[in-house]
GROMACS .gro file of C-alpha atoms in nm:
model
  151
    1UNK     CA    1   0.000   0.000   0.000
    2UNK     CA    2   0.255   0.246   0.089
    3UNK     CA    3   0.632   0.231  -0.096
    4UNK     CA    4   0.863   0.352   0.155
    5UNK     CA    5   1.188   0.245   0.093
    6UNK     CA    6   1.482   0.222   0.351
    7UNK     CA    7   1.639   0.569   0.233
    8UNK     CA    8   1.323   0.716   0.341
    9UNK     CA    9   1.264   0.543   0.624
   10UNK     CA   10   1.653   0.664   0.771
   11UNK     CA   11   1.572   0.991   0.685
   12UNK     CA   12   1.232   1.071   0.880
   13UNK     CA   13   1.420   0.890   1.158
   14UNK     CA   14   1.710   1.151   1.143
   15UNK     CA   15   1.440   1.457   1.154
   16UNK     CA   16   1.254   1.314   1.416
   17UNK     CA   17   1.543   1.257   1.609
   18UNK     CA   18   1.661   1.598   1.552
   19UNK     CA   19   1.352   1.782   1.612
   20UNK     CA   20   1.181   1.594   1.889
   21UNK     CA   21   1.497   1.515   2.053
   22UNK     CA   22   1.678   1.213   2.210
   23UNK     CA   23   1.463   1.269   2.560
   24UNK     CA   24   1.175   1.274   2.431
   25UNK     CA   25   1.164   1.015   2.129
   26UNK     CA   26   1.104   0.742   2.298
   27UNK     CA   27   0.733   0.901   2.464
   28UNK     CA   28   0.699   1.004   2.094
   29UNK     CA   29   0.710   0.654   1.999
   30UNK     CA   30   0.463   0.505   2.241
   31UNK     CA   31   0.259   0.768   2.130
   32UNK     CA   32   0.307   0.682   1.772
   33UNK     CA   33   0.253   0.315   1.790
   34UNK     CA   34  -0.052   0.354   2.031
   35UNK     CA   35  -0.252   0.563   1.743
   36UNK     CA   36  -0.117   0.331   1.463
   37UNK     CA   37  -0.315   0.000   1.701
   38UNK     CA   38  -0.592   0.189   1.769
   39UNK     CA   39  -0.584   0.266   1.371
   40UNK     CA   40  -0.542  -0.092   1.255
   41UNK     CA   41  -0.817  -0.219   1.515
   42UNK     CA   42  -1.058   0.054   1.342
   43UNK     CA   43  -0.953  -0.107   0.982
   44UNK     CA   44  -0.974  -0.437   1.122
   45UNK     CA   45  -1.334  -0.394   1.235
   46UNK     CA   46  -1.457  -0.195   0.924
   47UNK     CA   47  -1.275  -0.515   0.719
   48UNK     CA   48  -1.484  -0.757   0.881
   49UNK     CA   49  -1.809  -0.548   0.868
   50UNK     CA   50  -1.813  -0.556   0.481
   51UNK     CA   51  -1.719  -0.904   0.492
   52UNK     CA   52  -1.996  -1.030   0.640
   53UNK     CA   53  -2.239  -0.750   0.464
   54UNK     CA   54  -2.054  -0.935   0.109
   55UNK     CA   55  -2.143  -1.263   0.284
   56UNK     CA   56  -2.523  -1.197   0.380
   57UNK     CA   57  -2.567  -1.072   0.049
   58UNK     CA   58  -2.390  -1.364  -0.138
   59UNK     CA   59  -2.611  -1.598   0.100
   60UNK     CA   60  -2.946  -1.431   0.017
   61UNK     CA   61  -2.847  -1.450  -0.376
   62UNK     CA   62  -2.788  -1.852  -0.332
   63UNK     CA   63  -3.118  -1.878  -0.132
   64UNK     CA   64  -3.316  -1.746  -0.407
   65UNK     CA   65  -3.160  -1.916  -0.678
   66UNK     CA   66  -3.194  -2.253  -0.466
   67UNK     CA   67  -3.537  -2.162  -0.413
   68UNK     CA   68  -3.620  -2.099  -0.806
   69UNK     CA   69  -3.403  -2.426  -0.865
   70UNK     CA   70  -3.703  -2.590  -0.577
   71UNK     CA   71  -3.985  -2.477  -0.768
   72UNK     CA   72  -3.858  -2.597  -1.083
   73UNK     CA   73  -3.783  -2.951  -0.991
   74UNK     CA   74  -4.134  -2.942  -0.824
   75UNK     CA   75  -4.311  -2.818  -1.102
   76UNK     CA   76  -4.156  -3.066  -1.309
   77UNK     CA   77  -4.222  -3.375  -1.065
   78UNK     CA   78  -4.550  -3.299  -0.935
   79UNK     CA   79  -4.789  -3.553  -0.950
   80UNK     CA   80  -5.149  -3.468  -1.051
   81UNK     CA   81  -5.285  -3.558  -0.711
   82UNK     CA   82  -5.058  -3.382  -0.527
   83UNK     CA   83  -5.196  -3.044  -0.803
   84UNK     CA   84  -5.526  -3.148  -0.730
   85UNK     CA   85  -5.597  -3.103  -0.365
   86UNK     CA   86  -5.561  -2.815  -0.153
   87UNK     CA   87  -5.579  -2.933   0.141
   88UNK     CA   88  -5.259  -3.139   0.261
   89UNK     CA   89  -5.348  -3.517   0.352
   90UNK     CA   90  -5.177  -3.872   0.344
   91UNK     CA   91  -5.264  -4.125   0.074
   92UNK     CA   92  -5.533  -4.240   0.187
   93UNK     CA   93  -5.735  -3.903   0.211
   94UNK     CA   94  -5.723  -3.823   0.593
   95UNK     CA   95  -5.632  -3.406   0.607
   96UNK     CA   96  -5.313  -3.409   0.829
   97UNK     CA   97  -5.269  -3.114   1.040
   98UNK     CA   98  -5.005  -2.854   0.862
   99UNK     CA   99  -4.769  -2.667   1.058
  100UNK     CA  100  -4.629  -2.366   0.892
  101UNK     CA  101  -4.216  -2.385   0.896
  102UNK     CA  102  -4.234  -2.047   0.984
  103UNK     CA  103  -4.444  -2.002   1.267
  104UNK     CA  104  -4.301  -1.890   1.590
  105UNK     CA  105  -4.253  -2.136   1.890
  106UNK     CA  106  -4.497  -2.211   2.090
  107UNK     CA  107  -4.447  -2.088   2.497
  108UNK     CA  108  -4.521  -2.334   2.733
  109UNK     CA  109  -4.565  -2.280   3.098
  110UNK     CA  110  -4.231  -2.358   3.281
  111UNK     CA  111  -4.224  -2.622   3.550
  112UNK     CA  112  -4.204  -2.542   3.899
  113UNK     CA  113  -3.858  -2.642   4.078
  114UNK     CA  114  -3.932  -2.767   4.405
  115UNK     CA  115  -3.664  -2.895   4.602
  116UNK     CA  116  -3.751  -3.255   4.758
  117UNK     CA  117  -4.108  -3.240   4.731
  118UNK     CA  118  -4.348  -3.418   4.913
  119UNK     CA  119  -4.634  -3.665   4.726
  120UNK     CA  120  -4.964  -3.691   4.931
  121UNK     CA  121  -5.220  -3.910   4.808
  122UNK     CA  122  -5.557  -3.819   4.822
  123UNK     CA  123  -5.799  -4.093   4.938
  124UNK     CA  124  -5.998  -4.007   4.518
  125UNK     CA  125  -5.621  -4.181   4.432
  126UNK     CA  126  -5.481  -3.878   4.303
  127UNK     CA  127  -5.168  -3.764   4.431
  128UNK     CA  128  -5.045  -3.418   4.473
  129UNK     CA  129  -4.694  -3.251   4.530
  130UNK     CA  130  -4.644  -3.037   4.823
  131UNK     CA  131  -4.328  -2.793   4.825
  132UNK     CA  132  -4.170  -2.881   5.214
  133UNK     CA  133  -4.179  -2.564   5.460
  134UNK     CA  134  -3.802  -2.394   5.509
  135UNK     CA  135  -3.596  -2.540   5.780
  136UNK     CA  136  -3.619  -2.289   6.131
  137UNK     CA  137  -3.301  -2.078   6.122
  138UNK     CA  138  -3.076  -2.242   6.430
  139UNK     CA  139  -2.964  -2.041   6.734
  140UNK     CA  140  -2.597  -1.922   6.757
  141UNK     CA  141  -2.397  -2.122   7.045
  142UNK     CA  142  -2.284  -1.994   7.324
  143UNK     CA  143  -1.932  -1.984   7.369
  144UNK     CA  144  -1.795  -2.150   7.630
  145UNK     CA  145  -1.554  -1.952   7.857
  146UNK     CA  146  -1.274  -2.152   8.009
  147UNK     CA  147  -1.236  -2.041   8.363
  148UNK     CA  148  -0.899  -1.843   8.393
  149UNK     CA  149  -0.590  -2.039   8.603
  150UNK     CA  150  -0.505  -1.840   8.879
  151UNK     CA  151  -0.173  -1.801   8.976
   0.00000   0.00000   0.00000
C-alpha cells in the first residue's frame, strides 16, 4: 500500500530525532505506535463489517436461486394428485394437520422447581406434590468460657 523504501525510512528517523529530541523520542514513539493500534483495530473492524455484509448478500443471492431451482424440480415432478388437492393429507385421504415452517414457537408454561417435594395421596387416588416448609433458622452457640488459672 505504501512504498517507503529504507532511504526514506533513515531519513524521517534523522528529523525526528533531531527535532523531537533524544529525551523525548522514545514518549513520541509510544505515542506513535498507540494511534497506529488503535488505527489498525478501526480497519480491522470496518474489514470484517463488509465481509460479512458481502457474505449476507452472497447468502441471500444462493437462497433465491436454490429456491427458483425448488420450484422448478417441483413443477416438473409434481404428481397430478398432489396439483389437485388443496388441502394437505396422506394417501389415503385423511387431512393431516399442517404446521407452517415459519411459525413462531410455541411458549409453554415452565415447571415449577421444588426442592424434595413431598407426594400426598388423596384418598380419590390422586396424588399431589407439596413444596416442604423452610428449615427454622438455628440459634448461635454460646461460647464456652474456660475459667482463667489463677496463679
Amino acid at each position: 500500500m505504501f512504498d517507503i523504501a529504507p532511504s526514506e525510512f533513515l531519513l524521517v528517523a534523522v528529523v525526528a530525532l533531531l527535532v523531537i529530541g533524544p529525551k523525548d523520542l522514545p514518549k513520541a514513539m509510544r505515542f506513535l505506535g498507540y494511534w497506529v493500534g488503535k488505527a489498525r483495530g478501526v480497519m480491522g473492524q470496518v474489514r470484517s463489517g463488509f465481509d460479512s455484509m458481502v457474505r449476507e448478500a452472497e447468502l441471500h443471492d444462493m437462497e433465491k436461486k436454490w429456491a427458483a431451482e425448488n420450484e422448478r424440480i417441483m413443477r416438473e415432478h409434481a404428481t397430478p394428485a398432489a396439483l389437485a388437492s388443496d388441502v394437505p393429507g396422506d394417501a389415503s385421504g385423511a387431512v393431516v394437520e399442517h404446521v407452517a415452517q415459519d411459525a413462531p414457537p410455541m411458549m409453554v408454561e415452565q415447571p415449577v422447581m421444588v426442592e424434595h417435594p413431598v407426594v400426598i395421596a388423596a384418598s380419590d387416588g390422586a396424588s399431589e406434590a407439596i413444596a416442604p416448609t423452610a428449615p427454622k433458622p438455628r440459634k448461635p452457640r454460646a461460647k464456652k468460657t474456660e475459667p482463667k488459672a489463677e496463679s
